[in-house]
Coordinates of C-alpha atoms in Angstrom, one line a residue:
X72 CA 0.0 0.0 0.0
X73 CA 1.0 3.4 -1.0
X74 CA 0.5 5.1 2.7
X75 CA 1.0 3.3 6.0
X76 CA -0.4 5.7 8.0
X77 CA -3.8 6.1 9.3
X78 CA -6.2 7.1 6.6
X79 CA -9.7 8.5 8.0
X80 CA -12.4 8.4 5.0
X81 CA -15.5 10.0 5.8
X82 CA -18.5 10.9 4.3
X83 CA -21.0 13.2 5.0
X84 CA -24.5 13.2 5.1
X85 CA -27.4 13.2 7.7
X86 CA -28.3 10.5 9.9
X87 CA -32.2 9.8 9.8
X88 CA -33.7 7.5 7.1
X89 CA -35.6 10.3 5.5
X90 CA -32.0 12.0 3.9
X91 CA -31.2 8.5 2.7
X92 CA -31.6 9.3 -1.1
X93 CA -31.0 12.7 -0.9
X94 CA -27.7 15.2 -2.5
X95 CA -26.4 15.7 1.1
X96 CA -26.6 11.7 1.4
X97 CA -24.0 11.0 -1.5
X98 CA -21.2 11.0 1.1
X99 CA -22.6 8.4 3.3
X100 CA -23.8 6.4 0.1
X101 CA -20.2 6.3 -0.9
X102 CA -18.8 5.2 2.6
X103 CA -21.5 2.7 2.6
X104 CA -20.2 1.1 -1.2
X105 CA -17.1 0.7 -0.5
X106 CA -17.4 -0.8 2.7
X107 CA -19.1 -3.6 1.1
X108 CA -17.1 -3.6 -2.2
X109 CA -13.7 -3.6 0.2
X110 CA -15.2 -6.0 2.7
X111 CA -15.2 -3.8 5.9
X112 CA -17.0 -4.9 8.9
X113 CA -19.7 -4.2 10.1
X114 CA -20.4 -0.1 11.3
X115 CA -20.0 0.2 14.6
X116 CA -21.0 3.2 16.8
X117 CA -17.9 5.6 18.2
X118 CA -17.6 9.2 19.3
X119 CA -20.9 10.0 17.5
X120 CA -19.9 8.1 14.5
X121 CA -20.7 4.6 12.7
X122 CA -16.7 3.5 12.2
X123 CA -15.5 0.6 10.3
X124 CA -11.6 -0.3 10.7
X125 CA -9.5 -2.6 8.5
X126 CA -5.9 -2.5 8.2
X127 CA -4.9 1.1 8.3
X128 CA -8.1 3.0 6.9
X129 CA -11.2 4.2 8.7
X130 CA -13.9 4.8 7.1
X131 CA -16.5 7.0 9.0
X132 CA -20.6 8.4 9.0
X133 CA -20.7 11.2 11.5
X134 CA -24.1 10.9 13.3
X135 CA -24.1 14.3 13.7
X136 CA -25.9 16.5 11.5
X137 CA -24.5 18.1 8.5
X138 CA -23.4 21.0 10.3
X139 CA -21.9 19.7 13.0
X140 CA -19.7 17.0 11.1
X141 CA -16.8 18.7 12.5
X142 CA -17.2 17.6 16.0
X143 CA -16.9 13.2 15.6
X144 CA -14.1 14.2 13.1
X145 CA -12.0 15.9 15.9
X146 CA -12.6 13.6 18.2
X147 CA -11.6 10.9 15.9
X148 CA -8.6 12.2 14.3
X149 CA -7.2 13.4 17.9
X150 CA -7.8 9.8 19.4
X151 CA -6.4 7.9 16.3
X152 CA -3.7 11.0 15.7
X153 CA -4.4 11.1 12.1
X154 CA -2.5 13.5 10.0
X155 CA -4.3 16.4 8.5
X156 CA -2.8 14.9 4.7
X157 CA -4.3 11.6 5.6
X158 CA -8.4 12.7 5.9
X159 CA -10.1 12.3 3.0
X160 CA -14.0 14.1 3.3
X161 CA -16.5 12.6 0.4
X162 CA -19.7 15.1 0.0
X163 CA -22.1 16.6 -2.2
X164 CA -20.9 19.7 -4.0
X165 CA -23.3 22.0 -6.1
X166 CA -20.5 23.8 -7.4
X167 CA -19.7 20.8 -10.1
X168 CA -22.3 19.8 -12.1
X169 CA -24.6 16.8 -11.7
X170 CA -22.2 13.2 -12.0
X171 CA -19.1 14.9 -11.6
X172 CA -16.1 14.2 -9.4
X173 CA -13.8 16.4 -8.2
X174 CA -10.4 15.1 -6.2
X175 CA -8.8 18.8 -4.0
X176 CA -7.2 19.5 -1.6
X177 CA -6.7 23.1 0.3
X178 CA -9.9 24.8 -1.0
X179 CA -12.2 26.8 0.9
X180 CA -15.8 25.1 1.9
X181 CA -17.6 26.9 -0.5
X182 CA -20.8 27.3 1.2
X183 CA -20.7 23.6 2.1
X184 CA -21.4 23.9 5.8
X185 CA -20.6 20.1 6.8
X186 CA -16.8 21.6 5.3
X187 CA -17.3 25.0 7.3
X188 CA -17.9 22.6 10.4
X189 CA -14.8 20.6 9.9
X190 CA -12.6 23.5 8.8
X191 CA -13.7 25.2 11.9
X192 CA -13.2 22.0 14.1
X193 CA -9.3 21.1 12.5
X194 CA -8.5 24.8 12.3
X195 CA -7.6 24.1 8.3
X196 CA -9.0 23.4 5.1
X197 CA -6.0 21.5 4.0
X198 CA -7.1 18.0 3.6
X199 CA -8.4 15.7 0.8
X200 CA -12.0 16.2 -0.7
X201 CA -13.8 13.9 -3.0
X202 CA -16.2 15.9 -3.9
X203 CA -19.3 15.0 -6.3
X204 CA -21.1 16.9 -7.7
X205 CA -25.2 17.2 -7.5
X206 CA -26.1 20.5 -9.4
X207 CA -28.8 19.8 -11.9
X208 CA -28.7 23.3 -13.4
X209 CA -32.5 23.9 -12.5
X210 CA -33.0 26.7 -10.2
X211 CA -34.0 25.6 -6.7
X212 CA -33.6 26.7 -3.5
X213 CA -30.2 25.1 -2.4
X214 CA -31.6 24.4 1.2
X215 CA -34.8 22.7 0.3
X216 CA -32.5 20.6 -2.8
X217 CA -30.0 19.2 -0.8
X218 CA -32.4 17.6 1.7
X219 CA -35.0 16.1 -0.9
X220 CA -34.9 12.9 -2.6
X221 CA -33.1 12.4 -6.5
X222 CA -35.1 11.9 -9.4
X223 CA -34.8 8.7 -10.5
X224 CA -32.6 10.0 -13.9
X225 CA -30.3 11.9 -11.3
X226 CA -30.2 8.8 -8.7
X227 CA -29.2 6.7 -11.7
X228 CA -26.4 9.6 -12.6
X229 CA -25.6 9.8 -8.8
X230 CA -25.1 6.1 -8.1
X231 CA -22.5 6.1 -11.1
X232 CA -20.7 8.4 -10.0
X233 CA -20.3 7.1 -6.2
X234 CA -19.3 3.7 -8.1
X235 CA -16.7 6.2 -9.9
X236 CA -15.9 7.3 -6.2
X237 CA -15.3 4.0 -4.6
X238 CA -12.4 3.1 -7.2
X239 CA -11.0 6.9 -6.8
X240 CA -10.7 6.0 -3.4
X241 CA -9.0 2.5 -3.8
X242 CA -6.7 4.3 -6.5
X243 CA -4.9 7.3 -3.7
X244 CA -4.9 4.3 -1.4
X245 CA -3.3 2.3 -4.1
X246 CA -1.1 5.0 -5.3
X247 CA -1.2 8.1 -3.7
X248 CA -4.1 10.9 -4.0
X249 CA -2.2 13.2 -6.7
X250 CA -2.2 9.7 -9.1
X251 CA -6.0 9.8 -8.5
X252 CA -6.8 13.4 -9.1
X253 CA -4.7 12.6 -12.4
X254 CA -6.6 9.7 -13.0
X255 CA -10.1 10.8 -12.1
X256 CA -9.9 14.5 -12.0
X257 CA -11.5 14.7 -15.9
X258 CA -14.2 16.3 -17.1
X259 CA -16.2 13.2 -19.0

């Protein structure tokens, strides 16, 4: 493996059943396929989070609301001492369009406030984001979007894309996260 360090994956998204299928959700959705694809076990439930260890990455669904994300990901990064290089945050992003992935690292939140939260929380913006990308290019109220179910056209565009995410993933574990923003950072 490229990085024998602690890697901390998390995605973001809201806890209750209701956000399941929603743009804010695409984080968690994410976490959630590549547990299975990887063969994680099972979630279990620590410092407000569902966690799921193997070998030296963590994958993690803050229980939290959205706009508290920050507060599990302190807590977890200070008890595991992960390095700020080595947390990777998958989430919705309206600034790309609909399908797209993004690989940064060092950018602002963008209005995003799960990425506010966590910015505030670590004190810096510099770590990895796998961000995908859930803007339609209807006008809508951003608030009311992000918290209401896909079409089923997006959903099938959305669930692409987190399959797209999973190997992005695998790929800066493989190899390092600047081979995967080579690899995956295109406009298709």
């Amino acid at each position: 493996m490229y990085n024998i360090n602690m890697i901390l994956i998390v995605g973001l998204g809201n806890p209750e059943d209701k956000y399941e299928n929603t743009p804010h959700n695409v984080g968690f959705k994410t976490i959630d396929l590549y547990k299975e694809r990887f063969n994680f076990p099972e979630f279990s439930v620590f410092k407000s989070a569902l966690i799921s260890k193997k070998n030296n990455v963590i994958l993690i669904k803050p229980q939290t609301y959205m706009n508290n994300s920050g507060i599990p990901i302190k807590q977890i990064v200070s008890y595991y001492k992960i390095k700020i290089n080595d947390i990777w945050v998958v989430h919705d992003e309206n600034k790309l369009e609909l399908g797209e992935l993004e690989i940064n690292k060092n950018i602002p939140a963008l209005g995003h406030n799960g990425i506010k939260s966590i910015i505030e929380r670590l004190g810096t913006q510099d770590f990895i984001r796998f961000r995908i990308g859930i803007n339609n290019k209807e006008k809508h109220d951003l608030m009311d979007y992000v918290l209401k179910p896909f079409s089923k056209k997006e959903q099938e565009i959305i669930n692409d894309v987190i399959c797209k995410t999973t190997f992005a993933i695998d790929e800066a574990i493989q190899n390092g996260v600047e081979q995967a923003m080579l690899k995956f950072n295109i406009k298709q």
